[in-house]
Amino acid sequence: HAPLGAAEVEAKAAEMGVQFAKDIGVREIILEGDSLNVYRALQGLSTPPPSVDAVILGVQTACSEFRYVEFSHIRCEGNRPAHLLAKYAKGIDDYCTWIEEFPCFLEHALIHDVNAIPVN
């Protein structure tokens, strides 16, 4: 409920994603986000903004427990499923998890994203 900027939201989402992956026993992860500053900081390519320094360090430390970790930057326009999921999450008051099944709106957005990938 705190007023957070884009970098803070991205860093916190990475932190929560890593924790969730650990909780359910996933050992290989790809963290994807649209904040280039957070992406570069997670990779150790740049100094994180001071407001997310501690969170970035925590994510990097937690990532050492996985067999495989990849950080992926994607432009905001190319991440419609994440945008729809964030809008949906704003209306949820409690914790909600999908592991094997997920909402229909998300499935359609994922299919659209996959079909939009250019084939060379």
Coordinates of N, CA and C in Angstrom, one line a residue:
H1 N 0.8 -1.2 0.0 CA 0.0 0.0 0.0 C 0.9 1.3 0.0
A2 N 2.2 1.1 0.0 CA 3.0 2.3 0.0 C 3.2 2.8 -1.5
P3 N 3.3 4.1 -1.6 CA 3.5 4.6 -3.0 C 4.9 4.3 -3.5
L4 N 5.0 3.4 -4.4 CA 6.3 2.9 -4.9 C 6.4 3.4 -6.4
G5 N 7.7 3.6 -6.7 CA 8.0 3.9 -8.1 C 8.2 2.6 -8.9
A6 N 8.5 2.8 -10.2 CA 8.7 1.6 -11.1 C 9.8 0.7 -10.6
A7 N 11.0 1.3 -10.3 CA 12.1 0.5 -9.8 C 11.8 -0.3 -8.6
E8 N 11.1 0.3 -7.6 CA 10.8 -0.4 -6.4 C 9.8 -1.5 -6.6
V9 N 8.8 -1.3 -7.5 CA 7.9 -2.3 -7.8 C 8.6 -3.5 -8.5
E10 N 9.4 -3.2 -9.5 CA 10.1 -4.3 -10.2 C 11.0 -5.1 -9.3
A11 N 11.8 -4.4 -8.4 CA 12.7 -5.1 -7.5 C 11.9 -5.9 -6.5
K12 N 10.8 -5.4 -6.0 CA 10.0 -6.2 -5.1 C 9.3 -7.4 -5.8
A13 N 8.9 -7.2 -7.0 CA 8.4 -8.3 -7.8 C 9.4 -9.4 -8.0
A14 N 10.6 -9.0 -8.3 CA 11.7 -10.0 -8.4 C 12.0 -10.7 -7.1
E15 N 11.9 -10.0 -6.0 CA 12.1 -10.6 -4.7 C 11.0 -11.6 -4.4
M16 N 9.8 -11.2 -4.6 CA 8.7 -12.1 -4.3 C 8.7 -13.3 -5.3
G17 N 9.1 -13.1 -6.5 CA 9.1 -14.2 -7.5 C 10.2 -15.3 -7.1
V18 N 11.3 -14.8 -6.6 CA 12.4 -15.7 -6.2 C 11.9 -16.4 -5.0
Q19 N 11.3 -15.8 -4.0 CA 10.8 -16.4 -2.8 C 9.8 -17.5 -3.1
F20 N 8.9 -17.1 -4.0 CA 7.8 -18.1 -4.4 C 8.4 -19.3 -5.1
A21 N 9.4 -19.1 -6.0 CA 10.1 -20.2 -6.6 C 10.7 -21.1 -5.6
K22 N 11.4 -20.5 -4.6 CA 12.0 -21.4 -3.6 C 10.9 -22.1 -2.8
D23 N 9.8 -21.5 -2.5 CA 8.8 -22.1 -1.7 C 8.2 -23.3 -2.3
I24 N 8.0 -23.3 -3.7 CA 7.4 -24.4 -4.3 C 8.4 -25.4 -4.9
G25 N 9.7 -25.1 -4.7 CA 10.7 -26.1 -5.0 C 11.3 -26.0 -6.4
V26 N 11.0 -24.9 -7.1 CA 11.6 -24.7 -8.4 C 13.1 -24.4 -8.3
R27 N 13.9 -25.0 -9.1 CA 15.3 -24.9 -9.0 C 16.0 -24.1 -10.2
E28 N 15.2 -23.9 -11.2 CA 15.7 -23.1 -12.4 C 14.7 -22.0 -12.7
I29 N 15.2 -20.8 -12.8 CA 14.2 -19.7 -13.0 C 14.7 -18.7 -14.0
I30 N 13.8 -18.0 -14.6 CA 14.1 -16.8 -15.4 C 13.3 -15.7 -14.8
L31 N 14.0 -14.6 -14.4 CA 13.3 -13.5 -13.9 C 13.2 -12.5 -15.0
E32 N 12.0 -12.1 -15.3 CA 11.7 -11.2 -16.5 C 11.1 -9.9 -16.0
G33 N 11.6 -8.8 -16.5 CA 11.0 -7.5 -16.1 C 11.3 -6.4 -17.1
D34 N 10.6 -5.3 -17.0 CA 10.7 -4.3 -18.0 C 11.5 -3.0 -17.5
S35 N 12.0 -3.1 -16.3 CA 12.9 -2.0 -15.8 C 14.3 -2.3 -16.1
L36 N 14.9 -1.6 -17.1 CA 16.3 -1.8 -17.5 C 17.2 -1.6 -16.3
N37 N 16.9 -0.6 -15.5 CA 17.8 -0.3 -14.4 C 17.9 -1.5 -13.4
V38 N 16.7 -2.0 -13.1 CA 16.7 -3.2 -12.2 C 17.3 -4.4 -12.8
Y39 N 17.0 -4.6 -14.1 CA 17.6 -5.8 -14.8 C 19.2 -5.7 -14.8
R40 N 19.7 -4.5 -15.1 CA 21.2 -4.4 -15.1 C 21.7 -4.5 -13.7
A41 N 21.0 -4.0 -12.7 CA 21.5 -4.1 -11.3 C 21.5 -5.6 -10.9
L42 N 20.5 -6.4 -11.2 CA 20.4 -7.8 -10.9 C 21.5 -8.6 -11.5
Q43 N 21.9 -8.2 -12.7 CA 23.0 -8.8 -13.4 C 24.4 -8.4 -12.9
G44 N 24.4 -7.4 -12.0 CA 25.6 -6.8 -11.5 C 26.4 -5.9 -12.5
L45 N 25.6 -5.4 -13.5 CA 26.2 -4.6 -14.6 C 26.2 -3.1 -14.2
S46 N 25.4 -2.7 -13.2 CA 25.3 -1.3 -12.8 C 24.9 -1.3 -11.3
T47 N 25.1 -0.1 -10.7 CA 24.7 0.1 -9.3 C 23.2 0.3 -9.3
P48 N 22.5 -0.4 -8.4 CA 21.1 -0.2 -8.3 C 20.7 1.2 -7.7
P49 N 19.6 1.7 -8.0 CA 19.1 2.9 -7.4 C 19.1 2.7 -5.9
P50 N 19.5 3.7 -5.1 CA 19.5 3.6 -3.6 C 18.2 3.0 -3.0
S51 N 17.1 3.4 -3.6 CA 15.8 2.9 -3.0 C 15.6 1.4 -3.1
V52 N 16.4 0.7 -4.0 CA 16.2 -0.7 -4.2 C 17.5 -1.5 -3.9
D53 N 18.5 -0.8 -3.5 CA 19.8 -1.5 -3.3 C 19.7 -2.7 -2.4
A54 N 19.1 -2.6 -1.3 CA 19.0 -3.8 -0.3 C 18.1 -4.9 -0.9
V55 N 17.1 -4.6 -1.6 CA 16.2 -5.6 -2.3 C 17.0 -6.3 -3.4
I56 N 17.7 -5.6 -4.2 CA 18.5 -6.2 -5.3 C 19.6 -7.1 -4.7
L57 N 20.3 -6.7 -3.6 CA 21.3 -7.5 -3.0 C 20.6 -8.8 -2.4
G58 N 19.4 -8.7 -1.8 CA 18.7 -9.9 -1.3 C 18.4 -10.8 -2.4
V59 N 17.9 -10.3 -3.6 CA 17.5 -11.2 -4.7 C 18.8 -11.9 -5.2
Q60 N 19.9 -11.1 -5.4 CA 21.1 -11.8 -5.9 C 21.6 -12.9 -4.9
T61 N 21.5 -12.6 -3.7 CA 21.9 -13.6 -2.7 C 21.0 -14.9 -2.8
A62 N 19.7 -14.6 -2.8 CA 18.7 -15.7 -2.9 C 18.9 -16.5 -4.2
C63 N 19.3 -15.9 -5.3 CA 19.5 -16.6 -6.5 C 20.6 -17.6 -6.5
S64 N 21.6 -17.4 -5.6 CA 22.7 -18.3 -5.5 C 22.2 -19.7 -5.1
E65 N 21.0 -19.9 -4.6 CA 20.5 -21.2 -4.2 C 19.8 -22.0 -5.3
F66 N 19.8 -21.4 -6.5 CA 19.1 -22.0 -7.6 C 20.2 -22.7 -8.5
R67 N 19.8 -23.7 -9.2 CA 20.7 -24.4 -10.2 C 21.0 -23.5 -11.4
Y68 N 19.9 -22.8 -11.8 CA 20.0 -21.9 -13.0 C 19.2 -20.7 -12.8
V69 N 19.8 -19.5 -13.1 CA 19.0 -18.2 -13.0 C 19.4 -17.4 -14.2
E70 N 18.4 -16.9 -14.8 CA 18.6 -15.9 -15.9 C 17.7 -14.7 -15.7
F71 N 18.3 -13.6 -16.0 CA 17.6 -12.3 -15.9 C 17.3 -11.8 -17.3
S72 N 16.0 -11.6 -17.5 CA 15.6 -11.2 -18.9 C 14.9 -9.9 -18.9
H73 N 15.4 -9.0 -19.7 CA 14.7 -7.7 -19.9 C 13.8 -7.7 -21.1
I74 N 12.6 -7.2 -20.9 CA 11.6 -7.2 -22.0 C 11.0 -5.8 -21.9
R75 N 10.8 -5.2 -23.1 CA 10.2 -3.9 -23.1 C 8.7 -4.0 -22.6
C76 N 8.3 -2.9 -22.0 CA 6.9 -2.9 -21.5 C 5.9 -3.3 -22.5
E77 N 6.0 -2.8 -23.7 CA 5.0 -3.1 -24.8 C 5.0 -4.6 -25.1
G78 N 6.0 -5.3 -24.8 CA 6.1 -6.7 -25.2 C 5.7 -7.6 -24.0
N79 N 5.1 -7.1 -23.0 CA 4.9 -7.9 -21.8 C 3.4 -7.8 -21.4
R80 N 2.5 -8.0 -22.3 CA 1.1 -7.9 -22.0 C 0.6 -8.8 -20.9
P81 N 1.0 -10.1 -20.9 CA 0.5 -10.9 -19.8 C 0.9 -10.4 -18.4
A82 N 2.1 -9.9 -18.3 CA 2.5 -9.3 -17.0 C 1.6 -8.1 -16.6
H83 N 1.3 -7.3 -17.6 CA 0.5 -6.1 -17.4 C -0.9 -6.5 -17.0
L84 N -1.5 -7.4 -17.7 CA -2.8 -7.9 -17.3 C -2.9 -8.5 -16.0
L85 N -1.8 -9.3 -15.6 CA -1.8 -9.9 -14.3 C -1.6 -8.9 -13.2
A86 N -0.9 -7.8 -13.4 CA -0.7 -6.8 -12.4 C -2.0 -6.0 -12.2
K87 N -2.7 -5.8 -13.3 CA -4.1 -5.1 -13.2 C -5.0 -6.0 -12.4
Y88 N -5.0 -7.3 -12.7 CA -5.8 -8.3 -12.0 C -5.5 -8.3 -10.5
A89 N -4.2 -8.3 -10.2 CA -3.7 -8.4 -8.8 C -4.1 -7.2 -8.0
K90 N -4.3 -6.1 -8.6 CA -4.7 -4.9 -7.8 C -6.1 -5.1 -7.1
G91 N -6.9 -6.0 -7.7 CA -8.2 -6.3 -7.1 C -8.3 -7.4 -6.1
I92 N -7.1 -8.1 -5.8 CA -7.1 -9.2 -4.9 C -6.6 -8.8 -3.6
D93 N -7.4 -9.1 -2.5 CA -7.0 -8.7 -1.2 C -6.2 -9.7 -0.4
D94 N -6.3 -11.0 -0.9 CA -5.6 -12.1 -0.3 C -4.6 -12.7 -1.2
Y95 N -3.8 -13.6 -0.7 CA -2.8 -14.3 -1.5 C -3.5 -15.2 -2.5
C96 N -3.0 -15.2 -3.7 CA -3.6 -16.1 -4.8 C -2.5 -16.7 -5.6
T97 N -2.6 -18.0 -5.8 CA -1.5 -18.7 -6.5 C -2.1 -19.7 -7.5
W98 N -1.6 -19.7 -8.8 CA -1.9 -20.7 -9.8 C -0.7 -21.5 -10.1
I99 N -0.8 -22.8 -10.0 CA 0.4 -23.6 -10.3 C 0.2 -24.4 -11.6
E100 N -0.9 -25.1 -11.7 CA -1.2 -25.9 -12.9 C -2.2 -25.3 -13.8
E101 N -3.1 -24.5 -13.3 CA -4.1 -23.8 -14.1 C -4.1 -22.4 -13.8
F102 N -4.5 -21.6 -14.8 CA -4.4 -20.1 -14.6 C -5.6 -19.5 -15.3
P103 N -5.9 -18.2 -15.0 CA -7.1 -17.6 -15.5 C -7.1 -17.6 -17.1
C104 N -8.3 -17.6 -17.6 CA -8.5 -17.6 -19.1 C -7.9 -16.4 -19.7
F105 N -8.0 -15.2 -19.1 CA -7.5 -14.0 -19.7 C -6.0 -14.0 -19.9
L106 N -5.3 -14.7 -18.9 CA -3.9 -14.9 -19.0 C -3.5 -15.8 -20.1
E107 N -4.2 -16.9 -20.2 CA -3.9 -17.9 -21.3 C -4.0 -17.2 -22.7
H108 N -5.1 -16.4 -22.9 CA -5.2 -15.8 -24.2 C -4.1 -14.8 -24.4
A109 N -3.7 -14.1 -23.4 CA -2.6 -13.1 -23.6 C -1.3 -13.8 -23.9
L110 N -1.0 -15.0 -23.2 CA 0.2 -15.7 -23.5 C 0.2 -16.3 -24.9
I111 N -0.9 -16.8 -25.3 CA -1.0 -17.3 -26.7 C -0.8 -16.2 -27.7
H112 N -1.3 -15.1 -27.5 CA -1.1 -13.9 -28.4 C 0.4 -13.5 -28.4
D113 N 1.0 -13.5 -27.2 CA 2.5 -13.2 -27.2 C 3.3 -14.2 -28.0
V114 N 3.0 -15.5 -27.8 CA 3.8 -16.5 -28.5 C 3.6 -16.4 -30.0
N115 N 2.3 -16.2 -30.4 CA 2.0 -16.0 -31.8 C 2.7 -14.8 -32.4
A116 N 3.0 -13.8 -31.6 CA 3.6 -12.5 -32.1 C 5.1 -12.6 -32.3
I117 N 5.7 -13.7 -31.8 CA 7.1 -13.9 -31.9 C 7.5 -14.1 -33.3
P118 N 8.4 -13.3 -33.9 CA 8.8 -13.5 -35.3 C 9.6 -14.8 -35.5
V119 N 9.3 -15.5 -36.5 CA 10.0 -16.7 -36.8 C 11.0 -16.4 -38.0
N120 N 12.3 -16.7 -37.8 CA 13.3 -16.4 -38.8 C 13.5 -17.6 -39.6

